[in-house]
mmCIF file of C-alpha atoms and ligand atoms in Angstrom:
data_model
loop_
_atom_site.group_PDB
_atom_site.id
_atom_site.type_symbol
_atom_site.label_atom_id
_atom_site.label_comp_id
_atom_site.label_asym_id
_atom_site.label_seq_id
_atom_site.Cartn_x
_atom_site.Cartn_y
_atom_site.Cartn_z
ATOM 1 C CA UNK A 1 -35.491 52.501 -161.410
ATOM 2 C CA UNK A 2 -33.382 54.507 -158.700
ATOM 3 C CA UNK A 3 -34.267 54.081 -154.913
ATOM 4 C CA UNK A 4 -35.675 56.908 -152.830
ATOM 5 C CA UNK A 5 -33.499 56.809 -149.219
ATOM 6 C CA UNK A 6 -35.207 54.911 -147.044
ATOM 7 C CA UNK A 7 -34.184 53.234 -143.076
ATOM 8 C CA UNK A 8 -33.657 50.028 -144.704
ATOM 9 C CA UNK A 9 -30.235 50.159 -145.446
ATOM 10 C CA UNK A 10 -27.833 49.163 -142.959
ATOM 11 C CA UNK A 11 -24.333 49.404 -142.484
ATOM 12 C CA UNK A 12 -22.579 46.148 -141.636
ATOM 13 C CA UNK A 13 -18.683 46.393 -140.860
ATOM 14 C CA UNK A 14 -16.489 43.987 -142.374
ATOM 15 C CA UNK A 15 -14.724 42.596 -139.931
ATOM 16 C CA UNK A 16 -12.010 41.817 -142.160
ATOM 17 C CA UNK A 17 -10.087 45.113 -141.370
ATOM 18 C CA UNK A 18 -10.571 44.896 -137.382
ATOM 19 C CA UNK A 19 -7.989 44.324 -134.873
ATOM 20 C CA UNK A 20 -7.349 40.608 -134.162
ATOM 21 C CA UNK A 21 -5.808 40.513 -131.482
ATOM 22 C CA UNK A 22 -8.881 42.290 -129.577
ATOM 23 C CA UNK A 23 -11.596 41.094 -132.083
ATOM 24 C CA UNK A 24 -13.873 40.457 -129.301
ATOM 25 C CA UNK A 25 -13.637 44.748 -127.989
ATOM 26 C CA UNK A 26 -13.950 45.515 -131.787
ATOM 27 C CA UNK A 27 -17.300 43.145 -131.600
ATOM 28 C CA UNK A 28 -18.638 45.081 -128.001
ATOM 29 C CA UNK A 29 -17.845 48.427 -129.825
ATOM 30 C CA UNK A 30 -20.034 47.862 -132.986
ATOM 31 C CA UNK A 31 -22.772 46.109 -130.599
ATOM 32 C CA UNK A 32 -22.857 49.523 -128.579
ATOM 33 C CA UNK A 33 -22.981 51.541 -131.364
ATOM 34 C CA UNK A 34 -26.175 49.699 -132.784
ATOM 35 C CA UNK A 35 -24.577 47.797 -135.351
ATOM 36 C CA UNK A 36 -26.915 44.984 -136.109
ATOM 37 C CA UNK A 37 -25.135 42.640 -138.619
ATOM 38 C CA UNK A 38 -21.429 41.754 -138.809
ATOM 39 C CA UNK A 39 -19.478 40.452 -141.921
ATOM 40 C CA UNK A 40 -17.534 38.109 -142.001
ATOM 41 C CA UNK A 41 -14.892 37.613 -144.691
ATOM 42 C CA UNK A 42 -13.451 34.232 -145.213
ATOM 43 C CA UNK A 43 -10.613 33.658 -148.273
ATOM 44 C CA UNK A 44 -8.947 30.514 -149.134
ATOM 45 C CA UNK A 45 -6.217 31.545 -150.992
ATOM 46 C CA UNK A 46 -7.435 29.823 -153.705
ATOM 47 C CA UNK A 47 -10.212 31.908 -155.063
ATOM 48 C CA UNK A 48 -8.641 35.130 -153.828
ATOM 49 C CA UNK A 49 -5.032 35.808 -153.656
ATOM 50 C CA UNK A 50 -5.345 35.999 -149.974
ATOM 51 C CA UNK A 51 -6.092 33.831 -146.512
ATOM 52 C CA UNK A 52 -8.291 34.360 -143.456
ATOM 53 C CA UNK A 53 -10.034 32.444 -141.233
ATOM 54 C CA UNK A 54 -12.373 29.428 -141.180
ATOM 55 C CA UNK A 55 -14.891 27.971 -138.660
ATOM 56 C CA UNK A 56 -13.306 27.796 -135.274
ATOM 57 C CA UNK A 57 -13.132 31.427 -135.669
ATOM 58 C CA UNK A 58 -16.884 32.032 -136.772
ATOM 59 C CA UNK A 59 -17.301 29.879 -133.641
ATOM 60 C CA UNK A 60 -15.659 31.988 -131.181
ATOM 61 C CA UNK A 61 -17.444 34.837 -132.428
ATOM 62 C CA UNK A 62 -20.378 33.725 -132.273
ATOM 63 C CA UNK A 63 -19.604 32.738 -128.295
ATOM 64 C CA UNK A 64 -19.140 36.651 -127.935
ATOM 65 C CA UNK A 65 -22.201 38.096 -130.147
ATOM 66 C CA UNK A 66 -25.325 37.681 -131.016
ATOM 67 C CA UNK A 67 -25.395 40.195 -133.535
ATOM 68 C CA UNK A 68 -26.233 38.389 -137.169
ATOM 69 C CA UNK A 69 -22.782 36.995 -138.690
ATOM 70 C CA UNK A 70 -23.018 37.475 -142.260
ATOM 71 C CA UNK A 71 -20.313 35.196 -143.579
ATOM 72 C CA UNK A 72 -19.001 35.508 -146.960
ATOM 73 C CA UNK A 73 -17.336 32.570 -148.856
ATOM 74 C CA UNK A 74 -14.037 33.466 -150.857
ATOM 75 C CA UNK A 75 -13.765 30.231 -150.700
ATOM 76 C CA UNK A 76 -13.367 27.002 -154.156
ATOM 77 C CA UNK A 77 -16.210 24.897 -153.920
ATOM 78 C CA UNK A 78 -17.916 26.521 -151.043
ATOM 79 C CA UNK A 79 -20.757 23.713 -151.311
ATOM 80 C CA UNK A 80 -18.316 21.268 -149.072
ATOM 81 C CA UNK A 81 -18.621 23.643 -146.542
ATOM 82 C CA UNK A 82 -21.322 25.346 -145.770
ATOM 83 C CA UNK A 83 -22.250 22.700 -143.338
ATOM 84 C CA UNK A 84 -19.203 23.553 -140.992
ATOM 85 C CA UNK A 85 -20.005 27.758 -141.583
ATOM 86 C CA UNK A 86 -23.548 26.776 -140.414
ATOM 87 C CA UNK A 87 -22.448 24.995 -137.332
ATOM 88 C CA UNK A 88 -20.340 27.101 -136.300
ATOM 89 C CA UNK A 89 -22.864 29.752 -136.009
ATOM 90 C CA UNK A 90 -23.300 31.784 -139.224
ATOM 91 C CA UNK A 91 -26.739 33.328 -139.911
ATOM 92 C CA UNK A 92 -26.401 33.845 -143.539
ATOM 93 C CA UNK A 93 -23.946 32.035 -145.764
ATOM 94 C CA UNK A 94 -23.008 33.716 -149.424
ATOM 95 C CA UNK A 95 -21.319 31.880 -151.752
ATOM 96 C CA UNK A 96 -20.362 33.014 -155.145
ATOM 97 C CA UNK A 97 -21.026 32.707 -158.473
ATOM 98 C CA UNK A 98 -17.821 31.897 -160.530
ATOM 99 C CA UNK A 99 -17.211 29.136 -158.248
ATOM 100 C CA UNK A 100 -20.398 27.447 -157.723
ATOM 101 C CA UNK A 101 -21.533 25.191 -160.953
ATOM 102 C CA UNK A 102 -24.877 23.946 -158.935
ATOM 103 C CA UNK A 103 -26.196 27.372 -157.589
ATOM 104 C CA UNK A 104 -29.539 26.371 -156.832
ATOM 105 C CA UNK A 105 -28.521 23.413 -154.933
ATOM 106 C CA UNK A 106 -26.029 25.108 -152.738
ATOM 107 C CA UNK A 107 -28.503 28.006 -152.338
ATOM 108 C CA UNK A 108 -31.189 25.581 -151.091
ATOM 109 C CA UNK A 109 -28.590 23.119 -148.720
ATOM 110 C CA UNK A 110 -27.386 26.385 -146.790
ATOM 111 C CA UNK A 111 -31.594 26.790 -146.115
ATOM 112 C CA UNK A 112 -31.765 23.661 -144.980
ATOM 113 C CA UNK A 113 -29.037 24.441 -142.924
ATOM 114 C CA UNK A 114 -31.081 27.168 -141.467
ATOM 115 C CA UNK A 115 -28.910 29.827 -142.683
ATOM 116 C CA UNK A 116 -30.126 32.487 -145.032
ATOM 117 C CA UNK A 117 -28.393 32.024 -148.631
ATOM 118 C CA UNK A 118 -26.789 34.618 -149.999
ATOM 119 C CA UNK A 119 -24.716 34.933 -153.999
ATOM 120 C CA UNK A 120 -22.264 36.991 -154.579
ATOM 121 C CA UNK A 121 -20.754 38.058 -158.205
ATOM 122 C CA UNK A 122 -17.474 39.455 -159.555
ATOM 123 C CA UNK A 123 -17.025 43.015 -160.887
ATOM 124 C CA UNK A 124 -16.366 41.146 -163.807
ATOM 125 C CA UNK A 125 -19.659 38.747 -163.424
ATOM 126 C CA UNK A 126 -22.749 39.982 -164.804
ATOM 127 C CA UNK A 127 -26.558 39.756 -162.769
ATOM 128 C CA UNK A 128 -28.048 37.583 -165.870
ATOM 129 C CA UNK A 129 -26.282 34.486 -164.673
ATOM 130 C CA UNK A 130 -28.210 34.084 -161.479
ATOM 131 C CA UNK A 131 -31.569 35.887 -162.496
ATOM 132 C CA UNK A 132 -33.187 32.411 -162.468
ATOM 133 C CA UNK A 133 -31.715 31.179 -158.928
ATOM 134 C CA UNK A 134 -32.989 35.086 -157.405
ATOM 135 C CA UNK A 135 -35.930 33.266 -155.953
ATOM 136 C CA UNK A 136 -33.935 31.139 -153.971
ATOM 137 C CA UNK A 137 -31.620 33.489 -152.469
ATOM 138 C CA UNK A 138 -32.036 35.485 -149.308
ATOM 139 C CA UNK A 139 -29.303 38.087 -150.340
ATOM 140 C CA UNK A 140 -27.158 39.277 -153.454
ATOM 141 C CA UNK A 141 -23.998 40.334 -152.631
ATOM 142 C CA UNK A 142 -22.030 42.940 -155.753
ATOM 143 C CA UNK A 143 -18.656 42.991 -154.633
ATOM 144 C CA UNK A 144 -17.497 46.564 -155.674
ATOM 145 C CA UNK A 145 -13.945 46.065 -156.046
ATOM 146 C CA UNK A 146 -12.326 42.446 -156.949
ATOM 147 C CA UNK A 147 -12.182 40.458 -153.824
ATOM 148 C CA UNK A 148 -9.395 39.597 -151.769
ATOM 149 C CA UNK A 149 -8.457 42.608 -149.692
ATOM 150 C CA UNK A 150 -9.493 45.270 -147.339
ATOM 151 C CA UNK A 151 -8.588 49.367 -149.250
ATOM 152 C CA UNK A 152 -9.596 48.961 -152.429
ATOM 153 C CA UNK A 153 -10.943 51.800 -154.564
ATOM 154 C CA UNK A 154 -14.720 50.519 -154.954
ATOM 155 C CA UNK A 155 -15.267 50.486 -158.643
ATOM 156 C CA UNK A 156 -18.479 52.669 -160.558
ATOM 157 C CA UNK A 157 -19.470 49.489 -162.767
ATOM 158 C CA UNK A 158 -20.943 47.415 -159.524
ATOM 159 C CA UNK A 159 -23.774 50.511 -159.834
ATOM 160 C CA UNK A 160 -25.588 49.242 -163.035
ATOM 161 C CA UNK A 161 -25.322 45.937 -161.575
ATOM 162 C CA UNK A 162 -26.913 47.318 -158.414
ATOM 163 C CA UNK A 163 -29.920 49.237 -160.353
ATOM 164 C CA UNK A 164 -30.751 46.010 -162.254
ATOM 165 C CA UNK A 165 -30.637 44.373 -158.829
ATOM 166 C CA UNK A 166 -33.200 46.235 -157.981
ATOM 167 C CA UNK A 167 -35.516 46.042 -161.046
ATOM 168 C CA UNK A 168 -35.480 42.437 -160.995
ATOM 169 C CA UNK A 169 -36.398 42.528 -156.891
ATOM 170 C CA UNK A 170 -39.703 43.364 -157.985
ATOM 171 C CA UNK A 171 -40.449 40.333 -159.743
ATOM 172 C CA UNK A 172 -37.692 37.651 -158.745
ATOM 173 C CA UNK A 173 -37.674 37.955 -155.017
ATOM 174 C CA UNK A 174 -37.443 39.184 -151.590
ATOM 175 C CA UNK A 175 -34.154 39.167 -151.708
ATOM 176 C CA UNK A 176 -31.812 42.160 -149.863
ATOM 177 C CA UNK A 177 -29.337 43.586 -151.839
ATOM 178 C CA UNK A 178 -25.926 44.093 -150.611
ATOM 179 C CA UNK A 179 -22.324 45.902 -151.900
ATOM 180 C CA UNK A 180 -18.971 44.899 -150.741
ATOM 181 C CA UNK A 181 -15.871 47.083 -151.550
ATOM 182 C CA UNK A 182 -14.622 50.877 -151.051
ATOM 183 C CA UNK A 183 -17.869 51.925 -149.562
ATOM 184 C CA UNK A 184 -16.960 54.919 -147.689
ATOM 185 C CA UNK A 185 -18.716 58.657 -147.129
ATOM 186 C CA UNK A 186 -17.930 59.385 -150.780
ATOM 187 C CA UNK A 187 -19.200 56.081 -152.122
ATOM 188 C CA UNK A 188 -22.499 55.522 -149.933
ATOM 189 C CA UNK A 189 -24.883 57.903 -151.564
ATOM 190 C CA UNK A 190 -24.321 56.125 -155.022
ATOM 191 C CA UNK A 191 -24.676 53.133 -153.876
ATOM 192 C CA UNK A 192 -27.834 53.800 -152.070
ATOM 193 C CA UNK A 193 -29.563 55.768 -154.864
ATOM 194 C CA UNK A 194 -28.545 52.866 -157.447
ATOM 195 C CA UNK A 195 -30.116 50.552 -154.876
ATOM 196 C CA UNK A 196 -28.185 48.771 -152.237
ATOM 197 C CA UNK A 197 -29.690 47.873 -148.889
ATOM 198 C CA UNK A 198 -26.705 46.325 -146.971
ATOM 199 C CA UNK A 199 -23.277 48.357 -146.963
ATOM 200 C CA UNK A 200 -20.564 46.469 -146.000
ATOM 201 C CA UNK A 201 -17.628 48.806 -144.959
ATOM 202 C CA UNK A 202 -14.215 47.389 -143.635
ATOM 203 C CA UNK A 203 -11.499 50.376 -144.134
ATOM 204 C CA UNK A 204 -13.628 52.843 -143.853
ATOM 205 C CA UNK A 205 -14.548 52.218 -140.484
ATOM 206 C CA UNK A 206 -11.682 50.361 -139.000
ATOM 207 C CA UNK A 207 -9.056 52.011 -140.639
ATOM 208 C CA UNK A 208 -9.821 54.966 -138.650
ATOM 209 C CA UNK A 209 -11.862 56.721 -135.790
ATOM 210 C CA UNK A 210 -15.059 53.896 -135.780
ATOM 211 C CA UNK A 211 -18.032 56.303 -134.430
ATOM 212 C CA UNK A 212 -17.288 59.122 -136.262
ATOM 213 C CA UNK A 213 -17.124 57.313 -139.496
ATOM 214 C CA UNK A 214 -20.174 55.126 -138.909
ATOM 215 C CA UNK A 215 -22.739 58.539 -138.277
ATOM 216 C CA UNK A 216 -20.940 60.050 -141.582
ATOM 217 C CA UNK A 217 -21.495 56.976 -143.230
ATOM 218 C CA UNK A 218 -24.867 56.843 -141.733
ATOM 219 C CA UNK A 219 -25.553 60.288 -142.825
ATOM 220 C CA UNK A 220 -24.379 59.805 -146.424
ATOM 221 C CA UNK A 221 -26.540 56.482 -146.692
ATOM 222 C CA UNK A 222 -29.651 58.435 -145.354
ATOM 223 C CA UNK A 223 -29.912 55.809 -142.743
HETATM 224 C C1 DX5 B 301 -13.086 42.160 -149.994
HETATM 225 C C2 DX5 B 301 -14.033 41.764 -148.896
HETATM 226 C C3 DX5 B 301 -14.669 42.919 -148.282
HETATM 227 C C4 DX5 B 301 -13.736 43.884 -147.650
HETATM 228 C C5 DX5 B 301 -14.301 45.237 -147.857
HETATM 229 O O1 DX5 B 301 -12.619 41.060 -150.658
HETATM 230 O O2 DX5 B 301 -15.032 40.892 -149.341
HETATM 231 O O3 DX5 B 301 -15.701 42.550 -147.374
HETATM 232 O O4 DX5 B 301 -13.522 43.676 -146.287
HETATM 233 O O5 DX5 B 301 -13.394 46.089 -147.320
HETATM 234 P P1 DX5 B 301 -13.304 47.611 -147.690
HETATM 235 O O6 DX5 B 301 -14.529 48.262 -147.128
HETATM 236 O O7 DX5 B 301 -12.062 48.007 -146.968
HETATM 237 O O8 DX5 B 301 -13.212 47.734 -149.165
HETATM 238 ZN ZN1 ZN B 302 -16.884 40.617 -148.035
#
């Protein structure tokens, strides 16, 4: 089942490739330009071969936005803490797959947590392993290239994964469906068509001129 182009899909910039030293302008920018959600991409250097930040960051941006932070786990054993991501302001906490044995029970502590739960999966992990938790989750997150950095090339086989995504949002859930990884002008319209809802975008938008990327973007998503 493909998905006609609709106004529900939104573009929310990872701010994973913005300027840290003047995160909070970078913040004002994508506020002024209507941006409603930012993501927020935390790595332990565990789980991916890479390190960002934890929560006294999400805490100082969330004392400069109100925007909804979208915070994704690269984190082992995310379950120990969740509680700190939702205290320091987070508004929707994904966690993934390969590293979370009790699914359901993480997805349901980060609701009573009064976050919205999202689950991510691998390229390499397949949607049948958390078709029975997709009631439970607020968001599913297809990471389109293998997590851990900013500039990959997104990869075709997170499309299939998207499509089935959106077959089984009939049945299992109101659940929004989201793609991480080399979205860009070329990338968006597949993406859209096969399904997604959420387009997270790092490079693409802060690797070069912000505005005019986000309306091409914008344009390509139909949104
Ligand atoms: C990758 C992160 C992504 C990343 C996407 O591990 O989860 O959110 O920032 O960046 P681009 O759009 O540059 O692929
Ligand atoms: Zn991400």
């Amino acid at each position: 089942m493909s998905k006609q182009l609709s106004n529900d899909v939104h573009i929310a910039p990872s701010l994973l490739s913005a300027d840290f030293l003047h995160l909070a302008d970078e913040i004002t920018m994508c506020e002024q330009l209507g941006i409603t959600v930012l993501h927020c991409d935390v790595m332990d250097g565990h789980f991916v071969p890479n390190l960002t930040f934890g929560p006294p960051v999400i805490a100082q941006i969330r004392k400069c936005t109100k925007l909804e932070l979208d915070v994704h786990l690269m984190i082992e054993a995310p379950e120990r803490s969740i509680e700190a991501y939702a205290k320091a302001g987070a508004d929707a906490i994904t966690v993934h797959q390969e590293v979370s044995p009790h699914l359901h029970r993480t997805l349901l502590r980060i609701k009573e947590l009064g976050c919205r739960a999202g689950i991510a999966l691998n390229p390499s992990t397949p949607v049948s392993l958390i078709e029975h938790v997709l009631p439970y989750a607020d968001l599913v997150l297809v990471m389109s290239v293998n997590p851990g950095f900013g500039g990959q090339s997104f990869l075709p086989l997170a499309l299939e994964k998207l499509a089935t995504l959106r077959v089984l949002q009939q049945t299992r859930g109101d659940f929004v469906i989201s793609v991480d990884g080399g979205v860009d002008v070329q990338t968006a319209p597949s993406v859209v068509e096969a399904g997604a809802e959420r387009l997270v975008a790092g490079n693409a938008l802060f690797g070069g001129h912000f505005e005019e990327t986000l309306i091409a973007l914008k344009r390509s998503a139909g949104c």
